[in-house]
Amino acid sequence: MPWLHIVYLLVFALDLVTAFVIIFVERHNAAVTWAWLMVLLFIPVGGFILYALFGQHVSRYRLARFRLRNAPWVKRLAERQHRQVESGHVAYREPVAERHLDLIALNLKTAYAVYTEDNRIDVFVRGVDKFESLFEDIRAAQDHVHLEYYIFRPDDLGRRLVQLLADKAREGVEVRLLYDAVGCAWTPASFFDPLLDAGGEVAAFFPSKIPYVNLRMNNRNHRKIAVIDGRVAYVGGFNVGDEYLGKDEKFGFWRDTHLRIEGSAILELQSIFLLDWNSSSKRPIEFSDRYFPRIEGRPGTTGMQIVASGPDTDWEQIRNTYIKMIYAAKESIYIQTPYFVPDDSLLTALKIASLSGVDVKVMLPGKPDHLFVFWASRFYLGDLLQAGVECYLYRDGFLHAKMVVADRELASVGTANIDIRSFKLNFEVNALLFDRDKSGHLADLFERDLVKCDRLTLEQYRARPRAERILESCARLLSPIL
């Protein structure tokens, strides 16, 4: 038998085995299953390689361990709050919370997202400002510094941060740094040696045993969390790298949204960090009082829930939060996201809101950083435009913010993009703000960004070149697995 026939039969057999695994073992939903079967059909050898990289998930056994672990006091407090909401025995100072008790109840039940009302919030849209504030808080640390980032570049910003952390470790402050093994695939482990030599601790989330090759591209830790002394915390879109300071010539100015928090919401971010750390490090941390200090006084008045989601649950909590916000809106919905690959439920919610008279505006970057996702995002804009949604393309650099604002009184800021990867595959965390002043401020920032955008009309969309339409359609077919 000619060797080409043997190779063909081997590839065919390999595809059959992979298809069997996809259909009967992995048990993806129907859209994901068909997407992968198309990849295997049209790219026989390459399709198998792509599935090996992007189709595999953490084992059910390991995910079960994630489900079992939780801070007991968080769960107890969330369950008590949920019973209070259900019985009507609850009184919130913040009127916005009173109007959205159903959303609070949803996140209490599915995400154990404790609601707090004593928070002070600072908003950052420039990396320079965010990292200047973070460095200042780290310099003032007395007990511990906990950092968790998806990307940590071995560049100037990364070196300065590692050196500062090493200095604090030598002062006797507990320093822990958690990074994602895929997000930091090109950051050598030796880059963190100054911190380790100073007594700090470093851990990688789901690392590979093979240097520079990680076959576990799914189920990544996409969170960006910083907690200092249990009294100050940060959450949002900025990773660690010079491009987030606007120093990358390709992207230029980097427009993102990040929050600095003082108040009781910090304690839940701390809990998320400890859980992620204990799943990754060989030196787990006890949930002791030192990491959950009593919040003195009342730092602020913003009502908040910290909503975490990931493949360790079946609820897709952040996706559900977005949908609930959209359906609750009476006047306006503002969305900023670098990637827009929604599932049918979220896309339908946006179209219904617009057709019902709600002012829906969606802002995406005008330039791509991931081409395939870029073209998939463009496909979905057609559905929105036909429903009357206003779509804008940001041209003043790169838009990386992950923000939703409803009626200028309810806002979500965090790490989750509006795409299926963030909803189903990655570990994410968002801060949900029940506060008219802060949400109004975020809406003002959105409206200020509109002057730096090009509005995409339905006529322009329909007149786009045929080549773009083909690229968008191909990307859309694979959107369930992007």
Short mmCIF file of N, CA, C and O in Angstrom, two decimals, residues 2-129:
data_model
loop_
_atom_site.label_atom_id
_atom_site.label_comp_id
_atom_site.label_asym_id
_atom_site.label_seq_id
_atom_site.Cartn_x
_atom_site.Cartn_y
_atom_site.Cartn_z
N PRO A 2 0.67 2.21 -0.92
CA PRO A 2 1.48 3.43 -0.96
C PRO A 2 1.45 4.14 0.39
O PRO A 2 0.44 4.13 1.10
N TRP A 3 2.58 4.75 0.71
CA TRP A 3 2.68 5.38 2.03
C TRP A 3 1.69 6.52 2.20
O TRP A 3 1.24 6.80 3.32
N LEU A 4 1.32 7.19 1.09
CA LEU A 4 0.33 8.28 1.21
C LEU A 4 -1.02 7.73 1.67
O LEU A 4 -1.73 8.38 2.44
N HIS A 5 -1.37 6.55 1.21
CA HIS A 5 -2.63 5.94 1.64
C HIS A 5 -2.58 5.60 3.12
O HIS A 5 -3.58 5.75 3.84
N ILE A 6 -1.43 5.14 3.58
CA ILE A 6 -1.27 4.82 5.00
C ILE A 6 -1.43 6.08 5.86
O ILE A 6 -2.14 6.08 6.88
N VAL A 7 -0.79 7.16 5.42
CA VAL A 7 -0.91 8.43 6.14
C VAL A 7 -2.36 8.89 6.16
O VAL A 7 -2.89 9.32 7.19
N TYR A 8 -3.03 8.76 5.01
CA TYR A 8 -4.43 9.17 4.92
C TYR A 8 -5.30 8.38 5.90
O TYR A 8 -6.14 8.94 6.61
N LEU A 9 -5.09 7.07 5.93
CA LEU A 9 -5.88 6.23 6.82
C LEU A 9 -5.61 6.56 8.30
O LEU A 9 -6.53 6.56 9.13
N LEU A 10 -4.36 6.85 8.62
CA LEU A 10 -4.02 7.21 9.99
C LEU A 10 -4.69 8.52 10.40
O LEU A 10 -5.24 8.64 11.50
N VAL A 11 -4.63 9.51 9.50
CA VAL A 11 -5.28 10.80 9.78
C VAL A 11 -6.78 10.61 9.92
O VAL A 11 -7.41 11.16 10.82
N PHE A 12 -7.37 9.80 9.02
CA PHE A 12 -8.81 9.54 9.08
C PHE A 12 -9.19 8.89 10.40
O PHE A 12 -10.18 9.25 11.05
N ALA A 13 -8.39 7.90 10.82
CA ALA A 13 -8.65 7.21 12.08
C ALA A 13 -8.51 8.17 13.26
O ALA A 13 -9.32 8.13 14.21
N LEU A 14 -7.51 9.02 13.20
CA LEU A 14 -7.30 9.99 14.26
C LEU A 14 -8.48 10.94 14.37
O LEU A 14 -8.96 11.26 15.47
N ASP A 15 -8.98 11.40 13.22
CA ASP A 15 -10.14 12.28 13.22
C ASP A 15 -11.38 11.58 13.78
O ASP A 15 -12.17 12.17 14.52
N LEU A 16 -11.55 10.31 13.42
CA LEU A 16 -12.70 9.57 13.92
C LEU A 16 -12.65 9.44 15.44
O LEU A 16 -13.67 9.62 16.13
N VAL A 17 -11.48 9.12 15.96
CA VAL A 17 -11.33 8.98 17.41
C VAL A 17 -11.61 10.32 18.09
O VAL A 17 -12.32 10.40 19.10
N THR A 18 -11.05 11.41 17.53
CA THR A 18 -11.27 12.73 18.12
C THR A 18 -12.74 13.11 18.07
O THR A 18 -13.29 13.65 19.03
N ALA A 19 -13.40 12.83 16.93
CA ALA A 19 -14.82 13.13 16.81
C ALA A 19 -15.63 12.34 17.84
O ALA A 19 -16.57 12.87 18.46
N PHE A 20 -15.27 11.07 18.05
CA PHE A 20 -15.96 10.25 19.06
C PHE A 20 -15.81 10.88 20.44
O PHE A 20 -16.78 10.95 21.21
N VAL A 21 -14.59 11.32 20.76
CA VAL A 21 -14.35 11.94 22.06
C VAL A 21 -15.20 13.20 22.21
O VAL A 21 -15.82 13.44 23.24
N ILE A 22 -15.23 14.03 21.16
CA ILE A 22 -15.98 15.28 21.21
C ILE A 22 -17.46 15.02 21.44
O ILE A 22 -18.12 15.67 22.26
N ILE A 23 -18.01 14.05 20.71
CA ILE A 23 -19.46 13.81 20.75
C ILE A 23 -19.89 13.07 22.00
O ILE A 23 -20.86 13.44 22.67
N PHE A 24 -19.15 12.02 22.37
CA PHE A 24 -19.64 11.12 23.41
C PHE A 24 -18.94 11.24 24.76
O PHE A 24 -19.47 10.78 25.77
N VAL A 25 -17.75 11.83 24.78
CA VAL A 25 -17.00 11.91 26.04
C VAL A 25 -17.00 13.32 26.59
O VAL A 25 -17.41 13.55 27.73
N GLU A 26 -16.55 14.28 25.78
CA GLU A 26 -16.48 15.66 26.27
C GLU A 26 -17.86 16.25 26.50
O GLU A 26 -18.07 17.05 27.40
N ARG A 27 -18.83 15.88 25.61
CA ARG A 27 -20.21 16.34 25.78
C ARG A 27 -20.31 17.86 25.80
O ARG A 27 -20.93 18.44 26.68
N HIS A 28 -19.69 18.51 24.82
CA HIS A 28 -19.90 19.93 24.63
C HIS A 28 -21.36 20.16 24.25
O HIS A 28 -22.08 19.23 23.87
N ASN A 29 -21.79 21.44 24.29
CA ASN A 29 -23.13 21.70 23.76
C ASN A 29 -23.11 21.54 22.25
O ASN A 29 -22.06 21.41 21.62
N ALA A 30 -24.29 21.55 21.63
CA ALA A 30 -24.39 21.21 20.21
C ALA A 30 -23.58 22.16 19.33
O ALA A 30 -22.92 21.73 18.38
N ALA A 31 -23.61 23.47 19.63
CA ALA A 31 -22.89 24.44 18.81
C ALA A 31 -21.39 24.19 18.86
O ALA A 31 -20.70 24.24 17.83
N VAL A 32 -20.87 23.91 20.06
CA VAL A 32 -19.44 23.63 20.20
C VAL A 32 -19.07 22.34 19.47
O VAL A 32 -18.04 22.26 18.79
N THR A 33 -19.91 21.32 19.61
CA THR A 33 -19.65 20.05 18.95
C THR A 33 -19.55 20.21 17.44
O THR A 33 -18.60 19.74 16.80
N TRP A 34 -20.54 20.90 16.86
CA TRP A 34 -20.53 21.08 15.40
C TRP A 34 -19.34 21.92 14.96
O TRP A 34 -18.76 21.67 13.89
N ALA A 35 -18.97 22.92 15.74
CA ALA A 35 -17.82 23.75 15.38
C ALA A 35 -16.55 22.91 15.30
O ALA A 35 -15.76 23.03 14.35
N TRP A 36 -16.34 22.05 16.30
CA TRP A 36 -15.13 21.22 16.27
C TRP A 36 -15.19 20.18 15.16
O TRP A 36 -14.16 19.86 14.54
N LEU A 37 -16.36 19.64 14.90
CA LEU A 37 -16.47 18.67 13.80
C LEU A 37 -16.15 19.32 12.46
O LEU A 37 -15.54 18.70 11.58
N MET A 38 -16.53 20.60 12.30
CA MET A 38 -16.19 21.32 11.07
C MET A 38 -14.68 21.51 10.96
O MET A 38 -14.10 21.38 9.88
N VAL A 39 -14.04 21.83 12.09
CA VAL A 39 -12.58 21.98 12.07
C VAL A 39 -11.92 20.68 11.65
O VAL A 39 -11.00 20.67 10.81
N LEU A 40 -12.38 19.57 12.20
CA LEU A 40 -11.79 18.27 11.85
C LEU A 40 -12.05 17.91 10.39
O LEU A 40 -11.21 17.29 9.73
N LEU A 41 -13.22 18.31 9.87
CA LEU A 41 -13.57 17.98 8.49
C LEU A 41 -12.72 18.75 7.50
O LEU A 41 -12.19 18.19 6.53
N PHE A 42 -12.57 20.05 7.74
CA PHE A 42 -11.89 20.90 6.76
C PHE A 42 -10.39 21.04 7.00
O PHE A 42 -9.65 21.43 6.10
N ILE A 43 -9.93 20.73 8.21
CA ILE A 43 -8.49 20.80 8.50
C ILE A 43 -8.10 19.49 9.19
O ILE A 43 -7.90 19.46 10.41
N PRO A 44 -7.99 18.40 8.47
CA PRO A 44 -7.82 17.08 9.11
C PRO A 44 -6.68 17.00 10.11
O PRO A 44 -6.90 16.69 11.28
N VAL A 45 -5.44 17.26 9.68
CA VAL A 45 -4.31 17.15 10.60
C VAL A 45 -4.25 18.36 11.52
O VAL A 45 -4.15 18.24 12.75
N GLY A 46 -4.34 19.54 10.93
CA GLY A 46 -4.31 20.76 11.74
C GLY A 46 -5.46 20.84 12.71
O GLY A 46 -5.32 21.36 13.82
N GLY A 47 -6.62 20.28 12.32
CA GLY A 47 -7.78 20.30 13.21
C GLY A 47 -7.54 19.52 14.48
O GLY A 47 -7.91 19.94 15.57
N PHE A 48 -6.88 18.36 14.35
CA PHE A 48 -6.56 17.58 15.54
C PHE A 48 -5.62 18.34 16.47
O PHE A 48 -5.80 18.34 17.68
N ILE A 49 -4.63 19.00 15.87
CA ILE A 49 -3.69 19.77 16.67
C ILE A 49 -4.42 20.92 17.37
O ILE A 49 -4.20 21.18 18.56
N LEU A 50 -5.31 21.61 16.65
CA LEU A 50 -6.07 22.71 17.26
C LEU A 50 -6.93 22.20 18.41
O LEU A 50 -7.05 22.84 19.45
N TYR A 51 -7.54 21.01 18.20
CA TYR A 51 -8.37 20.47 19.28
C TYR A 51 -7.52 20.11 20.49
O TYR A 51 -7.93 20.32 21.64
N ALA A 52 -6.32 19.56 20.24
CA ALA A 52 -5.43 19.22 21.35
C ALA A 52 -5.07 20.46 22.16
O ALA A 52 -4.92 20.40 23.39
N LEU A 53 -4.95 21.62 21.48
CA LEU A 53 -4.55 22.85 22.16
C LEU A 53 -5.74 23.58 22.78
O LEU A 53 -5.68 24.04 23.92
N PHE A 54 -6.84 23.69 22.01
CA PHE A 54 -7.94 24.57 22.42
C PHE A 54 -9.21 23.84 22.80
O PHE A 54 -10.15 24.46 23.30
N GLY A 55 -9.28 22.54 22.56
CA GLY A 55 -10.53 21.84 22.83
C GLY A 55 -10.56 21.11 24.15
O GLY A 55 -11.61 20.72 24.63
N GLN A 56 -9.38 20.91 24.76
CA GLN A 56 -9.32 20.15 26.00
C GLN A 56 -9.72 21.01 27.20
O GLN A 56 -9.51 22.21 27.22
N HIS A 57 -10.25 20.37 28.19
CA HIS A 57 -10.67 21.05 29.41
C HIS A 57 -10.05 20.37 30.63
O HIS A 57 -9.60 19.23 30.56
N VAL A 58 -10.06 21.10 31.72
CA VAL A 58 -9.62 20.51 32.98
C VAL A 58 -10.52 19.33 33.31
O VAL A 58 -11.73 19.36 33.06
N SER A 59 -9.96 18.30 33.86
CA SER A 59 -10.74 17.10 34.16
C SER A 59 -11.87 17.41 35.12
O SER A 59 -11.80 18.32 35.94
N ARG A 60 -12.93 16.62 34.98
CA ARG A 60 -14.08 16.81 35.88
C ARG A 60 -13.66 16.62 37.34
O ARG A 60 -14.18 17.27 38.24
N TYR A 61 -12.70 15.72 37.56
CA TYR A 61 -12.25 15.48 38.94
C TYR A 61 -11.62 16.76 39.51
O TYR A 61 -11.92 17.16 40.64
N ARG A 62 -10.78 17.41 38.70
CA ARG A 62 -10.11 18.61 39.21
C ARG A 62 -11.11 19.75 39.38
O ARG A 62 -11.02 20.52 40.33
N LEU A 63 -12.07 19.86 38.45
CA LEU A 63 -13.09 20.90 38.59
C LEU A 63 -13.94 20.64 39.82
O LEU A 63 -14.39 21.57 40.49
N ALA A 64 -14.19 19.38 40.14
CA ALA A 64 -14.95 19.07 41.34
C ALA A 64 -14.23 19.57 42.58
O ALA A 64 -14.85 20.04 43.54
N ARG A 65 -12.90 19.52 42.56
CA ARG A 65 -12.13 20.04 43.69
C ARG A 65 -12.31 21.55 43.81
O ARG A 65 -12.37 22.08 44.91
N PHE A 66 -12.45 22.24 42.67
CA PHE A 66 -12.70 23.67 42.73
C PHE A 66 -14.08 23.93 43.35
O PHE A 66 -14.24 24.85 44.15
N ARG A 67 -15.06 23.13 42.99
CA ARG A 67 -16.41 23.35 43.51
C ARG A 67 -16.47 23.14 45.02
O ARG A 67 -17.20 23.80 45.73
N LEU A 68 -15.69 22.18 45.50
CA LEU A 68 -15.75 21.85 46.92
C LEU A 68 -15.08 22.90 47.78
O LEU A 68 -15.43 23.09 48.94
N ARG A 69 -14.12 23.61 47.21
CA ARG A 69 -13.38 24.56 48.03
C ARG A 69 -14.08 25.91 48.01
O ARG A 69 -14.46 26.42 46.98
N ASN A 70 -14.28 26.48 49.17
CA ASN A 70 -14.83 27.82 49.28
C ASN A 70 -14.59 28.29 50.70
O ASN A 70 -14.47 27.49 51.62
N ALA A 71 -14.53 29.60 50.87
CA ALA A 71 -14.37 30.14 52.21
C ALA A 71 -15.68 29.93 52.96
O ALA A 71 -16.70 30.49 52.55
N PRO A 72 -15.70 29.15 54.03
CA PRO A 72 -16.97 28.82 54.70
C PRO A 72 -17.75 30.06 55.13
O PRO A 72 -18.97 30.10 54.99
N TRP A 73 -17.04 31.10 55.62
CA TRP A 73 -17.76 32.27 56.10
C TRP A 73 -18.44 33.02 54.95
O TRP A 73 -19.51 33.61 55.13
N VAL A 74 -17.83 32.99 53.75
CA VAL A 74 -18.45 33.65 52.60
C VAL A 74 -19.75 32.94 52.24
O VAL A 74 -20.78 33.59 52.02
N LYS A 75 -19.70 31.62 52.20
CA LYS A 75 -20.90 30.85 51.85
C LYS A 75 -22.01 31.07 52.87
O LYS A 75 -23.17 31.29 52.51
N ARG A 76 -21.64 31.02 54.17
CA ARG A 76 -22.66 31.20 55.21
C ARG A 76 -23.29 32.59 55.13
O ARG A 76 -24.51 32.74 55.25
N LEU A 77 -22.46 33.62 54.94
CA LEU A 77 -22.98 34.98 54.87
C LEU A 77 -23.86 35.17 53.64
O LEU A 77 -24.93 35.80 53.72
N ALA A 78 -23.44 34.60 52.51
CA ALA A 78 -24.25 34.72 51.29
C ALA A 78 -25.59 34.03 51.46
O ALA A 78 -26.63 34.56 51.05
N GLU A 79 -25.58 32.84 52.06
CA GLU A 79 -26.84 32.13 52.27
C GLU A 79 -27.76 32.88 53.22
O GLU A 79 -28.98 32.92 53.02
N ARG A 80 -27.18 33.51 54.27
CA ARG A 80 -28.00 34.29 55.19
C ARG A 80 -28.59 35.50 54.48
O ARG A 80 -29.79 35.82 54.66
N GLN A 81 -27.78 36.19 53.69
CA GLN A 81 -28.30 37.35 52.95
C GLN A 81 -29.41 36.93 51.99
O GLN A 81 -30.41 37.63 51.83
N HIS A 82 -29.23 35.78 51.33
CA HIS A 82 -30.23 35.32 50.38
C HIS A 82 -31.55 35.03 51.08
O HIS A 82 -32.64 35.36 50.57
N ARG A 83 -31.50 34.42 52.26
CA ARG A 83 -32.73 34.16 53.02
C ARG A 83 -33.41 35.47 53.40
O ARG A 83 -34.65 35.58 53.38
N GLN A 84 -32.62 36.49 53.75
CA GLN A 84 -33.18 37.78 54.10
C GLN A 84 -33.89 38.43 52.91
O GLN A 84 -34.96 39.00 53.04
N VAL A 85 -33.26 38.33 51.74
CA VAL A 85 -33.87 38.89 50.53
C VAL A 85 -35.18 38.17 50.22
O VAL A 85 -36.20 38.80 49.91
N GLU A 86 -35.15 36.84 50.30
CA GLU A 86 -36.36 36.07 49.99
C GLU A 86 -37.50 36.36 50.95
O GLU A 86 -38.67 36.39 50.57
N SER A 87 -37.16 36.58 52.22
CA SER A 87 -38.20 36.83 53.22
C SER A 87 -38.63 38.29 53.28
O SER A 87 -39.62 38.62 53.94
N GLY A 88 -37.88 39.16 52.60
CA GLY A 88 -38.21 40.58 52.62
C GLY A 88 -37.66 41.31 53.83
O GLY A 88 -37.93 42.51 54.00
N HIS A 89 -36.90 40.63 54.68
CA HIS A 89 -36.33 41.25 55.88
C HIS A 89 -34.95 41.82 55.57
O HIS A 89 -33.93 41.36 56.09
N VAL A 90 -34.92 42.80 54.68
CA VAL A 90 -33.66 43.42 54.31
C VAL A 90 -33.92 44.88 54.00
O VAL A 90 -34.94 45.24 53.43
N ALA A 91 -33.03 45.72 54.44
CA ALA A 91 -33.14 47.16 54.19
C ALA A 91 -31.76 47.68 53.80
O ALA A 91 -30.83 47.62 54.60
N TYR A 92 -31.63 48.16 52.58
CA TYR A 92 -30.36 48.67 52.11
C TYR A 92 -30.37 50.19 52.10
O TYR A 92 -31.39 50.83 51.79
N ARG A 93 -29.22 50.77 52.43
CA ARG A 93 -29.10 52.22 52.38
C ARG A 93 -29.15 52.73 50.94
O ARG A 93 -29.65 53.81 50.68
N GLU A 94 -28.60 51.94 50.03
CA GLU A 94 -28.49 52.36 48.64
C GLU A 94 -29.80 52.07 47.89
O GLU A 94 -30.20 50.91 47.74
N PRO A 95 -30.51 53.11 47.42
CA PRO A 95 -31.78 52.89 46.70
C PRO A 95 -31.63 52.02 45.46
O PRO A 95 -32.55 51.28 45.10
N VAL A 96 -30.47 52.09 44.80
CA VAL A 96 -30.26 51.26 43.61
C VAL A 96 -30.34 49.78 43.96
O VAL A 96 -30.90 48.97 43.22
N ALA A 97 -29.81 49.41 45.12
CA ALA A 97 -29.87 48.02 45.56
C ALA A 97 -31.31 47.58 45.78
O ALA A 97 -31.69 46.44 45.45
N GLU A 98 -32.11 48.45 46.35
CA GLU A 98 -33.53 48.13 46.57
C GLU A 98 -34.23 47.84 45.25
O GLU A 98 -35.11 46.98 45.18
N ARG A 99 -33.83 48.57 44.20
CA ARG A 99 -34.48 48.37 42.90
C ARG A 99 -33.97 47.12 42.19
O ARG A 99 -34.58 46.69 41.20
N HIS A 100 -32.87 46.58 42.64
CA HIS A 100 -32.28 45.43 41.96
C HIS A 100 -32.06 44.26 42.93
O HIS A 100 -31.05 43.56 42.84
N LEU A 101 -33.01 44.06 43.81
CA LEU A 101 -32.89 42.95 44.76
C LEU A 101 -32.85 41.61 44.06
O LEU A 101 -32.19 40.67 44.53
N ASP A 102 -33.54 41.50 42.92
CA ASP A 102 -33.55 40.22 42.20
C ASP A 102 -32.16 39.90 41.65
O ASP A 102 -31.74 38.74 41.66
N LEU A 103 -31.43 40.92 41.20
CA LEU A 103 -30.07 40.68 40.72
C LEU A 103 -29.15 40.30 41.87
O LEU A 103 -28.31 39.40 41.75
N ILE A 104 -29.29 40.97 43.00
CA ILE A 104 -28.51 40.63 44.18
C ILE A 104 -28.79 39.19 44.60
O ILE A 104 -27.88 38.42 44.90
N ALA A 105 -30.08 38.82 44.59
CA ALA A 105 -30.46 37.46 44.97
C ALA A 105 -29.86 36.43 44.01
O ALA A 105 -29.38 35.36 44.43
N LEU A 106 -29.88 36.72 42.72
CA LEU A 106 -29.31 35.81 41.72
C LEU A 106 -27.84 35.53 42.02
O LEU A 106 -27.41 34.36 42.03
N ASN A 107 -27.07 36.58 42.29
CA ASN A 107 -25.64 36.39 42.53
C ASN A 107 -25.34 35.82 43.90
O ASN A 107 -24.32 35.15 44.09
N LEU A 108 -26.21 36.06 44.86
CA LEU A 108 -26.05 35.42 46.16
C LEU A 108 -26.23 33.90 46.03
O LEU A 108 -25.49 33.12 46.63
N LYS A 109 -27.22 33.51 45.24
CA LYS A 109 -27.55 32.09 45.14
C LYS A 109 -26.57 31.32 44.28
O LYS A 109 -26.20 30.18 44.60
N THR A 110 -26.11 31.90 43.18
CA THR A 110 -25.28 31.15 42.23
C THR A 110 -23.79 31.41 42.39
O THR A 110 -22.97 30.57 41.99
N ALA A 111 -23.41 32.57 42.94
CA ALA A 111 -21.98 32.92 43.02
C ALA A 111 -21.52 33.19 44.44
O ALA A 111 -20.35 33.52 44.64
N TYR A 112 -22.41 33.05 45.43
CA TYR A 112 -22.08 33.40 46.82
C TYR A 112 -21.46 34.80 46.87
O TYR A 112 -20.49 35.03 47.60
N ALA A 113 -22.02 35.71 46.08
CA ALA A 113 -21.49 37.07 45.99
C ALA A 113 -22.14 37.93 47.07
O ALA A 113 -23.24 38.47 46.91
N VAL A 114 -21.45 38.07 48.18
CA VAL A 114 -21.96 38.83 49.32
C VAL A 114 -22.11 40.29 48.94
O VAL A 114 -21.24 40.88 48.27
N TYR A 115 -23.22 40.89 49.33
CA TYR A 115 -23.47 42.31 49.05
C TYR A 115 -22.97 43.16 50.22
O TYR A 115 -23.25 42.86 51.39
N THR A 116 -22.21 44.21 49.90
CA THR A 116 -21.70 45.13 50.93
C THR A 116 -21.97 46.57 50.49
O THR A 116 -22.07 46.87 49.30
N GLU A 117 -22.05 47.47 51.48
CA GLU A 117 -22.43 48.86 51.18
C GLU A 117 -21.48 49.91 51.73
O GLU A 117 -21.83 51.08 51.78
N ASP A 118 -20.29 49.51 52.11
CA ASP A 118 -19.38 50.46 52.75
C ASP A 118 -18.12 50.70 51.92
O ASP A 118 -17.04 50.96 52.47
N ASN A 119 -18.26 50.65 50.60
CA ASN A 119 -17.08 50.65 49.75
C ASN A 119 -16.79 52.03 49.13
O ASN A 119 -17.71 52.75 48.74
N ARG A 120 -15.50 52.30 49.03
CA ARG A 120 -15.03 53.50 48.34
C ARG A 120 -14.33 53.05 47.06
O ARG A 120 -13.48 52.17 47.10
N ILE A 121 -14.66 53.70 45.94
CA ILE A 121 -14.18 53.26 44.64
C ILE A 121 -13.43 54.40 43.94
O ILE A 121 -13.89 55.54 43.90
N ASP A 122 -12.25 54.06 43.40
CA ASP A 122 -11.55 54.94 42.47
C ASP A 122 -11.48 54.24 41.12
O ASP A 122 -11.22 53.03 41.06
N VAL A 123 -11.70 55.00 40.06
CA VAL A 123 -11.73 54.44 38.70
C VAL A 123 -10.49 54.89 37.94
O VAL A 123 -10.15 56.07 37.94
N PHE A 124 -9.82 53.93 37.28
CA PHE A 124 -8.65 54.23 36.45
C PHE A 124 -8.93 53.81 35.01
O PHE A 124 -9.45 52.71 34.78
N VAL A 125 -8.60 54.67 34.07
CA VAL A 125 -8.73 54.32 32.65
C VAL A 125 -7.38 54.35 31.95
O VAL A 125 -7.27 53.96 30.79
N ARG A 126 -6.33 54.82 32.65
CA ARG A 126 -4.98 54.84 32.10
C ARG A 126 -4.07 53.96 32.94
O ARG A 126 -4.10 53.99 34.17
N GLY A 127 -3.26 53.15 32.26
CA GLY A 127 -2.37 52.25 32.98
C GLY A 127 -1.38 52.99 33.85
O GLY A 127 -1.03 52.52 34.95
N VAL A 128 -0.90 54.14 33.41
CA VAL A 128 0.06 54.92 34.19
C VAL A 128 -0.52 55.25 35.56
O VAL A 128 0.15 55.11 36.60
N ASP A 129 -1.77 55.68 35.59
CA ASP A 129 -2.41 56.06 36.85
C ASP A 129 -2.67 54.84 37.73
O ASP A 129 -2.46 54.89 38.95
#
